[in-house]
XYZ file of C-alpha atoms in Angstrom:
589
model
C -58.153 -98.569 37.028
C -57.966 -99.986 33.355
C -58.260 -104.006 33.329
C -54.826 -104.782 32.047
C -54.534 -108.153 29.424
C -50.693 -110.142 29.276
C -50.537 -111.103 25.912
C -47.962 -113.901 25.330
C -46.332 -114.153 22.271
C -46.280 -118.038 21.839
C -42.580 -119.175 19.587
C -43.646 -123.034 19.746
C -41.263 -124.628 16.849
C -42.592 -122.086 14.632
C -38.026 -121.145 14.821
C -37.580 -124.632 12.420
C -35.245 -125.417 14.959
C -33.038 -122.141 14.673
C -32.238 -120.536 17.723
C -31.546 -117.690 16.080
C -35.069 -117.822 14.395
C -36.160 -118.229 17.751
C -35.120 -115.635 18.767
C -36.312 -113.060 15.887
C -39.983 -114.331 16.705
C -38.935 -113.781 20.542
C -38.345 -110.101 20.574
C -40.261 -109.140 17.400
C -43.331 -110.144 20.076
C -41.609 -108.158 22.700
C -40.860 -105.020 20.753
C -44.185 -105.314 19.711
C -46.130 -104.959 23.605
C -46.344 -108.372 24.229
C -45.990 -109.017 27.873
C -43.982 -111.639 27.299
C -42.568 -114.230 25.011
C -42.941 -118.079 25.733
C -40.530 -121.164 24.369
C -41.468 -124.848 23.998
C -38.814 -126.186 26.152
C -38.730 -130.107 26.274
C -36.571 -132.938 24.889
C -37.627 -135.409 22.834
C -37.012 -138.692 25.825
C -39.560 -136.536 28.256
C -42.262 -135.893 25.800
C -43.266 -139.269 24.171
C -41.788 -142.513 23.486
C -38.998 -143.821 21.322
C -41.904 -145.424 19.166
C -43.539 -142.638 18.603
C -43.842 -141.632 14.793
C -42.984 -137.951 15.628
C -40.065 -138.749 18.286
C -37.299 -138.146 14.920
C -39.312 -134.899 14.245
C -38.986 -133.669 18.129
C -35.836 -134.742 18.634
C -34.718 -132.489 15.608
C -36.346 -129.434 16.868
C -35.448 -129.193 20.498
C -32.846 -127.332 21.891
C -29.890 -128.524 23.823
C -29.144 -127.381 27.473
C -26.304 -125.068 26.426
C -28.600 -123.313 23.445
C -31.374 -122.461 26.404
C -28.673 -121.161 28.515
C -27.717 -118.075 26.156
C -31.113 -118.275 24.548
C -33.280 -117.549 27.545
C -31.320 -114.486 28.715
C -30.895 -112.864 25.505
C -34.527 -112.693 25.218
C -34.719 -111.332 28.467
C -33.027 -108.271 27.392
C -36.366 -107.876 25.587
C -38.612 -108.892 27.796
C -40.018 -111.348 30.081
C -40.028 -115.274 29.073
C -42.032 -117.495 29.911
C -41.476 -121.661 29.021
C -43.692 -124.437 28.355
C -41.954 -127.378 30.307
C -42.439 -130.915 29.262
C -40.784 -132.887 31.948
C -38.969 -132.190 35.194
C -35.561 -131.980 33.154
C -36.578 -129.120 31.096
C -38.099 -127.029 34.383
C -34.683 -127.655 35.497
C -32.927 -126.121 32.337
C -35.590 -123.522 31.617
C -35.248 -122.317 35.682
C -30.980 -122.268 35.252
C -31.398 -119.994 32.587
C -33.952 -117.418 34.417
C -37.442 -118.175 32.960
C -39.919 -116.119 34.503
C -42.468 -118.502 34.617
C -44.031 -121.843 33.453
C -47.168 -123.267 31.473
C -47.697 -127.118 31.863
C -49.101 -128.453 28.831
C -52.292 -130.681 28.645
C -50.565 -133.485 28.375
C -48.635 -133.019 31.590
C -51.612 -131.934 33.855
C -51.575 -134.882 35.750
C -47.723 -135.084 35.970
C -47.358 -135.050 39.450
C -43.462 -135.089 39.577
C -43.975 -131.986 36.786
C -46.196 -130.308 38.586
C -44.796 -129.991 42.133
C -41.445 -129.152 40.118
C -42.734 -126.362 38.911
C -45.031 -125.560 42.176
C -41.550 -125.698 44.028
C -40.073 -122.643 41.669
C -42.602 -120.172 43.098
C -42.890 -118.503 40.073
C -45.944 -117.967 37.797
C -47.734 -120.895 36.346
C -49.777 -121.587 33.783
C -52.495 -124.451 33.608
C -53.755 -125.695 30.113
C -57.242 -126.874 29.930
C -57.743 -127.894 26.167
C -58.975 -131.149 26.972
C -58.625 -131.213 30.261
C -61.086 -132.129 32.657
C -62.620 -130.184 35.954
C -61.471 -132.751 38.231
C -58.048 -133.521 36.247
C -57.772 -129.590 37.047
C -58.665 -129.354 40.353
C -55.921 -131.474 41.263
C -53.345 -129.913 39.052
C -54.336 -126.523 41.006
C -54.126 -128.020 44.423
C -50.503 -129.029 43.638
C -49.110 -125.765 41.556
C -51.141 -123.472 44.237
C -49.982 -125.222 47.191
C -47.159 -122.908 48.291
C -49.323 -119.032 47.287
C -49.094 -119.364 43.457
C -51.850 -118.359 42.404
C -52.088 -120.166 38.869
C -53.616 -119.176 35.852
C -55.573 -121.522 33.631
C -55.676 -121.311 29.792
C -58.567 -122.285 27.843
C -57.806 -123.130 24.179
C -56.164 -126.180 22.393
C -54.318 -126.266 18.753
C -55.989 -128.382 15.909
C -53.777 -126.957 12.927
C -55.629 -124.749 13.437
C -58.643 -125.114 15.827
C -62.259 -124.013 13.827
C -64.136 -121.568 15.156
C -66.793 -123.513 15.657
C -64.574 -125.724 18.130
C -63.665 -122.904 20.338
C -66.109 -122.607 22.831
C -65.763 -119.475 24.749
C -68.330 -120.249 27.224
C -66.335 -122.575 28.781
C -64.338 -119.471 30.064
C -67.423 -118.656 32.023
C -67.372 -121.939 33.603
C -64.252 -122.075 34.006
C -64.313 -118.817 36.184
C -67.222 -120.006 38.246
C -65.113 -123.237 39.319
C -61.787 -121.877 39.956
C -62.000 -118.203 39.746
C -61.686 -117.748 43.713
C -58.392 -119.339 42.920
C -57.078 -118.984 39.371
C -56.751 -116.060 36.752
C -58.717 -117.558 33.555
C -57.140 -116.910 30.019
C -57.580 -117.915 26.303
C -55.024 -119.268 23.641
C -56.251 -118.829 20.531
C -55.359 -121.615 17.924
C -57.577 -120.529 15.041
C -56.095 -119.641 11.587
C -53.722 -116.766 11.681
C -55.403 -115.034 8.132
C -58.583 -115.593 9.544
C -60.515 -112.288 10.904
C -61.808 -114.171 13.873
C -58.078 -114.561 15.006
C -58.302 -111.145 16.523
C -62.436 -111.416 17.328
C -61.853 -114.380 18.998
C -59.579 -113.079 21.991
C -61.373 -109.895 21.867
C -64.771 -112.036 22.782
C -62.866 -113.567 25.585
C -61.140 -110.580 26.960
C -64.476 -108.963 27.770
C -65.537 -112.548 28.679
C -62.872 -111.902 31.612
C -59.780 -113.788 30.745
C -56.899 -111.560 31.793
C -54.125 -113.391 29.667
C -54.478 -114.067 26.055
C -51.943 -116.422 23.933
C -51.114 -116.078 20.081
C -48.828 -117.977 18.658
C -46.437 -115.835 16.143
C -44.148 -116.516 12.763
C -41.951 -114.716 10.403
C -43.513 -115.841 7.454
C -46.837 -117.557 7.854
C -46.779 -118.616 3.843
C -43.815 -119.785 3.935
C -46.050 -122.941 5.948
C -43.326 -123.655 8.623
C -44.036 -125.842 11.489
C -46.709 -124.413 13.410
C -47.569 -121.831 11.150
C -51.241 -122.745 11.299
C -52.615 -120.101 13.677
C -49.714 -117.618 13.382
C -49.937 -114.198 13.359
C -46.894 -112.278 11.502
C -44.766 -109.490 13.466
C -47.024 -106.550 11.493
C -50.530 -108.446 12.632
C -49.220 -109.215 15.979
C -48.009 -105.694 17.125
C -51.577 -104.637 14.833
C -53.632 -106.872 16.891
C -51.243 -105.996 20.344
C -52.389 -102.115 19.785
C -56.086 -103.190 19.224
C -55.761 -105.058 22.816
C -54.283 -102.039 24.522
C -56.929 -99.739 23.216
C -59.581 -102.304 24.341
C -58.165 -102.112 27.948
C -59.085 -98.656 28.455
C -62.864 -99.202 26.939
C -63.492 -102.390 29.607
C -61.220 -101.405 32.318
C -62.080 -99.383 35.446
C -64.123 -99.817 38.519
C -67.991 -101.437 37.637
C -69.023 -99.340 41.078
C -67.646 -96.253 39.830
C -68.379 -93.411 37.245
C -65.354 -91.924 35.039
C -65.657 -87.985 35.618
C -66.799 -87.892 32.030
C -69.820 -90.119 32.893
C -69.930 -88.204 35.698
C -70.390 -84.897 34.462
C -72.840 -86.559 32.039
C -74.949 -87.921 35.183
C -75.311 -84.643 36.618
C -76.098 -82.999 32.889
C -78.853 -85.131 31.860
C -80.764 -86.596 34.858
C -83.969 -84.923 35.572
C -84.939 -83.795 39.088
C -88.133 -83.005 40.559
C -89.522 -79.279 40.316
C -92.776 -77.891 41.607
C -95.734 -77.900 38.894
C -96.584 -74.837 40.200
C -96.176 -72.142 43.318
C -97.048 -74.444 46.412
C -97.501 -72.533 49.844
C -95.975 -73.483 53.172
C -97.695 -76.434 54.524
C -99.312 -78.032 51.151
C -98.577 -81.798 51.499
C -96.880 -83.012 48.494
C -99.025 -85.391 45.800
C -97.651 -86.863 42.668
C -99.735 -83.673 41.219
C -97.548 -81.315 42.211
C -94.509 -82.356 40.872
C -92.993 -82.948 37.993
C -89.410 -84.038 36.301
C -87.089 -81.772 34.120
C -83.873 -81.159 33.372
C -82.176 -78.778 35.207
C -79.299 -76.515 34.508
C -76.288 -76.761 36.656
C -78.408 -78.400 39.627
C -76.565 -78.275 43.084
C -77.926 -81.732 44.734
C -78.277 -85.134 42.612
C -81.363 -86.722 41.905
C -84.454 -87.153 44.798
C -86.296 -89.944 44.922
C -90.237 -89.338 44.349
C -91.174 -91.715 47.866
C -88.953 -88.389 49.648
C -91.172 -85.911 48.744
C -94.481 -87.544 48.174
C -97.019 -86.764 51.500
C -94.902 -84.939 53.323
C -95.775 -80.638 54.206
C -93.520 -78.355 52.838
C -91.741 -76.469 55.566
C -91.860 -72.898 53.522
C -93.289 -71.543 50.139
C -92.383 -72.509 46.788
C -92.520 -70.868 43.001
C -93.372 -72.284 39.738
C -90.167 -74.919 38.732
C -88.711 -74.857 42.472
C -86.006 -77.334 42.299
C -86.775 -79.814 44.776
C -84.545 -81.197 47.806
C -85.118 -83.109 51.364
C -84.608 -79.740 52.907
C -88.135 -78.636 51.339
C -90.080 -81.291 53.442
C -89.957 -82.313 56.860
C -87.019 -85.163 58.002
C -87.348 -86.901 61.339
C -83.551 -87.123 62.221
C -82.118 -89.684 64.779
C -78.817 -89.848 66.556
C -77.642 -93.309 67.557
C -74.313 -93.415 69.602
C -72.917 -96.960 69.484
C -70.836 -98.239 72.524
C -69.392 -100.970 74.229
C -67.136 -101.787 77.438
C -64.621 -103.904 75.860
C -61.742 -102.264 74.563
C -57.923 -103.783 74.596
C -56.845 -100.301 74.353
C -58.030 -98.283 77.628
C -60.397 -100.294 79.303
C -63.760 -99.062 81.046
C -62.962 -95.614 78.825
C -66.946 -95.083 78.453
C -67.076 -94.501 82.047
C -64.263 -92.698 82.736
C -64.424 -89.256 84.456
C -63.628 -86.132 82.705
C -64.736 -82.669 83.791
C -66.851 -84.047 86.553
C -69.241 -86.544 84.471
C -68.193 -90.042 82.784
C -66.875 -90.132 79.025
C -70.252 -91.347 77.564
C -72.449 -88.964 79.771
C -70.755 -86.104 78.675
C -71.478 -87.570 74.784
C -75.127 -87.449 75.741
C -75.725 -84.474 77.340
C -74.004 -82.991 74.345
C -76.734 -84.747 71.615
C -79.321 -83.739 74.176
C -78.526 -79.973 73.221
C -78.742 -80.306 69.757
C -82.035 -79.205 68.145
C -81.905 -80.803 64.827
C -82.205 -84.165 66.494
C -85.420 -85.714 66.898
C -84.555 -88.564 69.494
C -81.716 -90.059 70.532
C -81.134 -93.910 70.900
C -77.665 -95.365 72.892
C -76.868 -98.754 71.253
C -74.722 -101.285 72.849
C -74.549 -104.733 73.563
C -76.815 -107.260 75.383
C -73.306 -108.520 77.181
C -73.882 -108.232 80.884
C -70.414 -105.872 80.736
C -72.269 -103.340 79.050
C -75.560 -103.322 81.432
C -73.399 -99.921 83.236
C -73.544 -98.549 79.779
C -77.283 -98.976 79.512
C -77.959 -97.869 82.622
C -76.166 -94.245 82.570
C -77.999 -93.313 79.017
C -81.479 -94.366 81.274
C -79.902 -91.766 84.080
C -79.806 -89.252 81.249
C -83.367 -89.835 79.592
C -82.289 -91.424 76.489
C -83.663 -94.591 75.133
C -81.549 -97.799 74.723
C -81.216 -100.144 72.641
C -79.088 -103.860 73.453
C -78.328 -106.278 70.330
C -75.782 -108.235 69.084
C -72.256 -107.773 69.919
C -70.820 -108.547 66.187
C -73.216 -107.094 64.306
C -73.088 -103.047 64.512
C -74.971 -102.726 61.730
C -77.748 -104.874 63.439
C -77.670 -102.893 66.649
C -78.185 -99.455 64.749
C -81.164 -100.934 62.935
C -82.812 -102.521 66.218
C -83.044 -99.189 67.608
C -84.797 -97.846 64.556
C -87.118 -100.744 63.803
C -90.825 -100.014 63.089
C -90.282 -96.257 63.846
C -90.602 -93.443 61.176
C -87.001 -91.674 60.799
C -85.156 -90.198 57.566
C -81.941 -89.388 58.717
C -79.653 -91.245 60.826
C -76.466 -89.437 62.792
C -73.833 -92.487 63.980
C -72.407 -91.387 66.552
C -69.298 -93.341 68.138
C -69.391 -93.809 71.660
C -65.730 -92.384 71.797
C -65.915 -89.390 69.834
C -67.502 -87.045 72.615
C -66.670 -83.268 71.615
C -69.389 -83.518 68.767
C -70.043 -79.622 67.747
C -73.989 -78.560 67.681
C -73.171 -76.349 64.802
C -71.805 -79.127 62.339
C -74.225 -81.086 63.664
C -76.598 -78.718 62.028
C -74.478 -77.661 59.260
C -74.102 -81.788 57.954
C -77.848 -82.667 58.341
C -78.817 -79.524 55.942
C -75.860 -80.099 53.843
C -77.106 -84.043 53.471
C -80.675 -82.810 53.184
C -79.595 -80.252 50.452
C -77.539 -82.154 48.498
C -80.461 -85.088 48.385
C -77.321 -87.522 49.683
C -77.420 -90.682 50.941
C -74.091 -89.979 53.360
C -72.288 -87.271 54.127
C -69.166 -87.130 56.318
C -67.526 -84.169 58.253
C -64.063 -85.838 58.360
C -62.082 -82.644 57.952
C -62.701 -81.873 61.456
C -60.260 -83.172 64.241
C -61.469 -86.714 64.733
C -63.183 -87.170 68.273
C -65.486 -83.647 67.121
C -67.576 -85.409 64.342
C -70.415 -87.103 63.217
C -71.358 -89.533 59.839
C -74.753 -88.791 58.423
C -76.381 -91.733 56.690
C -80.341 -92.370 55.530
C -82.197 -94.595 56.925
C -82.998 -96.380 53.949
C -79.196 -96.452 53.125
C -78.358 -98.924 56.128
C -81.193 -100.900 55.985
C -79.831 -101.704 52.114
C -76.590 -102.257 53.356
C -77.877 -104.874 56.213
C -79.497 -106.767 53.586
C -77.320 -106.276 50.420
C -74.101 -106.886 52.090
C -71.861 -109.891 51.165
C -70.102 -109.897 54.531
C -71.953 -108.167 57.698
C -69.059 -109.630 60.108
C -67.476 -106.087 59.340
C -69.837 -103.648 59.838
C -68.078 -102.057 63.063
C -65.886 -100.160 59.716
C -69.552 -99.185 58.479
C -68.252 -96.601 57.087
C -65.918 -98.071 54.273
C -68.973 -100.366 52.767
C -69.940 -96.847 51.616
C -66.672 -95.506 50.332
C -65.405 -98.874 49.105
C -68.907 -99.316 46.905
C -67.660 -95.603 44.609
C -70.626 -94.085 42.820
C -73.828 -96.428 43.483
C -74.230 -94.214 46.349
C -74.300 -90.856 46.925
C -72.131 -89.689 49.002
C -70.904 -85.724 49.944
C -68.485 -84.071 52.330
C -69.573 -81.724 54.788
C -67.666 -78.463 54.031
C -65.669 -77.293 56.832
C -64.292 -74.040 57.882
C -60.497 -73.807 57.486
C -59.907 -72.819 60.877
C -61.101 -75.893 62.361
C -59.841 -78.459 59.835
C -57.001 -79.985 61.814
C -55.752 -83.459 62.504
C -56.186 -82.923 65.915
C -56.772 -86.781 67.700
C -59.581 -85.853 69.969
C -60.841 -89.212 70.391
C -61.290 -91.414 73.155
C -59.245 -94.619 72.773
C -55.972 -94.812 74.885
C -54.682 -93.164 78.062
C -52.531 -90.459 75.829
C -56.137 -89.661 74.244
C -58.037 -89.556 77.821
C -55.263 -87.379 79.239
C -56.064 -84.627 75.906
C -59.451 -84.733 76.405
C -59.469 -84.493 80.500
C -57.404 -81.718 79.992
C -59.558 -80.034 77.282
C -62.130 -80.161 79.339
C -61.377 -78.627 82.353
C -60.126 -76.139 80.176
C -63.905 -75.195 78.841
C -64.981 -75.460 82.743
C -62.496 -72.676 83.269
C -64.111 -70.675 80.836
C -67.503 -71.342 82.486
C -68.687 -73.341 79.293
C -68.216 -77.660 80.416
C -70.622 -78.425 78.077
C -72.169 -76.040 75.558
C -68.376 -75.053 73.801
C -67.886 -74.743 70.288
C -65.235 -76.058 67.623
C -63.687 -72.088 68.051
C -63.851 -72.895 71.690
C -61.209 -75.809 71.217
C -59.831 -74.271 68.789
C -58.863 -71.343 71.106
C -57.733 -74.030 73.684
C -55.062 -75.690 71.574
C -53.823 -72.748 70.108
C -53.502 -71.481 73.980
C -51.849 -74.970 74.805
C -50.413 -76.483 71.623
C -48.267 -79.210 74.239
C -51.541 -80.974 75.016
C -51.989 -81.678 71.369
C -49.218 -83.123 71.263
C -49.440 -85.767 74.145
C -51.178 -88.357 71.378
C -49.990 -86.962 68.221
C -47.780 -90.380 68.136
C -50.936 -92.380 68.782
C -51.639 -94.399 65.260
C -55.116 -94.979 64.605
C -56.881 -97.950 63.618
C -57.590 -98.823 59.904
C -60.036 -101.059 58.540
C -58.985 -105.227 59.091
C -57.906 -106.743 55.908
C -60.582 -109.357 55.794
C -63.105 -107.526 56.107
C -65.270 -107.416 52.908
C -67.226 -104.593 51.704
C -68.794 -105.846 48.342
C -72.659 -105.641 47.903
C -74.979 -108.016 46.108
C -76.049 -105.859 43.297
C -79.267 -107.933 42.814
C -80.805 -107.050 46.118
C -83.397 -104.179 46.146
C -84.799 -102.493 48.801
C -88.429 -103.728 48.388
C -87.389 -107.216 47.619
C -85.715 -110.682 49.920
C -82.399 -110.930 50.028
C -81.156 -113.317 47.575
């Protein structure tokens, strides 16, 4: 998704005190793509003293109560409006006549009284921070972003006009580090309207980050109104509007992600490895015997050199054989992951069907599978889950016991210090897993040279995930957040093309939405009776997905028993972002 910039087209007093001036400048930055258009709303009492040299000058150009009234909504037939406010009087008139939203000047950001006026709207607020310090700030933020505003703070100040030299962009980047977890950062730009740098400038600070960016606008700059100074006219603005809207689509999008241009360009241009020469059956791989090239239309994505290097290859090869995983020998690992606790249908691991509990019917399942090397059970060290341990030791398969909120942790514990490529994550409640895909998604993965691959297209309870070893390790270590990693899955498919991923593909007669998983009584009752019904046909444990298949299409009522059942989605606090920095062979930073 492109990045998208609100540009606010800034009136000030550039209307001479003419409403109807006001107005012109209003909408000519509306019909022009600004976002919105913003009015200096104050009165001369709230914004200095009677002293003041420029109170006559003030008092002249602001607009009474009544003129805001008609003036605010006819620009809203435009467009949006937003208001600098100067005092709690003019947030009062300004809100009466519908403003969308409210900057607080500079001068005003410690104006308590202002500030919690404008905080109590619950619209969208602006911060200035021309000469404004971190701590004055802070506390202005605390106060506007009390109530779930999240404010947005404006870097920029007008020196009529500001010099380049003056406008320091890099305090944008500072300004993200301190309040970015809590603000949107922008830019007004004050320098002078004819100068070229009055479009560079906000250019430089929209890919800087700042997602709002201020220009002030006039009919006539040479006609040297007030606040003409930095100025664009209507034919610059909706010039220099276009240029932003074009820039959008060249630094929007997701960082993580490839456009299917860039895609298509990946997969065009990067070389893979191909044999040097014919290699028979057996010949362990040396840096020798391979060699990169560009390949035409290639299948999988790139290898890695460390996948191939001393490993035997399991059959003959010719002269430019494209290399994948499948070439060389994998050691391949299935780790079902299960615990007692569950709010849902408790003790559901142990639960009979077909004359064997839940999770005992999961192993002897894996244990018929030839593509797997070993088989580890992972679960918990809690004292609830010692049953757990000890039917996977009834059944021969080794165990594992780590950390209850760290999934992630527990699959790695059980393949610590051991040589193993591949890595099948089994949950403890999907236990209908089908030897054939099992097969089918491990060559598929191996094939493609993936780094996941997923079988979701099959009724859920029926599948497996395929991940590398390497893969999770990176993930354990890279991870922002590892509180989360019981949705292991989405720190794959929430991270877009860093890692390559592939689907499994799946025969149209078993891709159904089938809920064949084991997490309430409705589900326990579909799978019980399931069950028996491959006993009855002399096959409890070695059936097939045509098997089931069969079954429902035999019985379509027990498919229905859970179809109301609504399954679980990842938590929204859960976060999946990685720290690019981290490598594989390196600490974690």
């Amino acid at each position: 998704m492109n990045r998208h910039i609100d540009i606010v087209a800034e009136v000030a007093n550039a209307h001479q005190g003419n409403p109807e001036t006001a107005l012109e400048i209003a909408r000519a930055g509306l019909e022009a793509g600004a976002d919105a258009a913003k009015y200096q709303v104050y009165f001369a009492d709230e914004l200095l003293v009677r002293a003041h040299p420029r109170f006559q000058h003030f008092s002249k150009q602001s607009f009474a109560p009544a003129i805001w009234e008609k003036l605010i909504p006819d620009t809203k037939k435009h467009g949006a409006v937003y208001c600098d406010v100067f005092g709690v009087r003019a947030v009062a008139v300004a809100d009466a006549a519908g403003a969308d939203g409210y900057k607080i000047h500079s001068s005003d950001t410690g104006n308590v009284p202002l500030l919690k006026a404008v905080a109590k709207t619950g619209k969208r607020a602006f911060l200035s921070a021309g000469g404004t310090t971190a701590r004055e700030l802070a506390a202005a933020v605390a106060i506007v972003g009390a109530d779930g505003v999240r404010p947005t703070i404006l870097h920029g100040f007008q020196s009529y006009p500001t010099a380049v030299e003056d406008s320091c962009l890099d305090r944008l980047k500072w300004l993200f580090d301190l309040f970015g977890d809590d603000c949107d950062i922008g830019y007004m730009d004050h320098v002078a309207g004819d100068d070229p740098l009055s479009v560079t400038l906000p250019i430089l600070a929209m890919g800087m980050g700042a997602t709002v960016i201020e220009k002030h606008m006039t009919l006539d700059r040479a006609a040297k109104g007030v606040d003409y100074y930095s100025s664009m006219e209507p034919h610059e603005f909706r010039d220099f509007v276009a240029m932003i809207r074009r820039l959008e689509t060249a630094g929007g999008g997701q960082p993580t992600r490839f456009s299917d241009a860039e895609r298509h360009y990946r997969n065009t241009v990067k070389k893979h490895w191909v044999a040097a020469r014919p290699l028979p059956a057996g010949h362990v791989l040396a840096e020798a015997d391979v060699v990169m090239k560009r390949v035409d239309g290639a299948a999988a994505g790139p290898l890695a050199l460390e996948n191939l290097l001393g490993r035997p290859l399991l059959h003959a090869v010719e002269d430019e054989h494209v290399f994948s995983r499948a070439d060389v020998k994998q050691i391949v690992y299935a780790l079902p992951v299960a615990r007692s606790a569950s709010s849902r249908l408790p003790g559901k691991a142990l639960l009979d069907v077909a004359g064997m509990p839940a999770l005992g019917h999961l192993f002897e399942r894996l244990k018929r599978i030839p593509e797997i090397d070993r088989t580890v059970f992972c679960t918990t060290t809690e004292p609830a889950d010692d049953a757990l341990a000890a039917l996977a030791a009834e059944h021969d398969l080794d165990v594992y016991r780590g950390p209850v909120d760290d999934v992630l942790g527990r699959i790695l514990g059980a393949i610590e210090g051991v040589d193993v490529d591949v890595v099948l994550r089994v949950t403890g409640d999907d236990i209908l897993i089908d030897a054939d895909y099992v097969r089918r998604a491990v060559e598929h993965h191996l094939g493609q040279n993936a780094e996941y691959s997923d079988l979701k297209e099959l009724p859920s309870g029926t599948e497996v995930e395929v991940f590398d070893a390497d893969l999770l390790r990176w993930i354990w270590r890279a991870a922002a957040d590892r509180e989360g990693t019981e949705y292991l899955t989405f720190y794959v498919t929430h991270n877009g093309d860093q890692i390559g991923t592939t689907k499994v593909p799946v025969d149209p007669k078993h891709a159904h939405d089938w809920r064949l998983t084991l997490d309430t009584p409705e589900d326990y009752e579909v799978i019980r009776r399931l069950l028996q019904g491959m006993r009855d046909i002399g096959k409890p444990l070695d059936y097939t997905l045509d098997d089931i298949v069969a079954f429902f299409e035999a019985n379509p009522d027990v498919a229905k028993i859970n179809a109301g059942v609504r399954q679980r989605t990842s938590v929204p606090h859960v976060r999946t972002d990685m720290n690019w920095r981290y490598r594989l062979d390196g600490d974690r930073p």
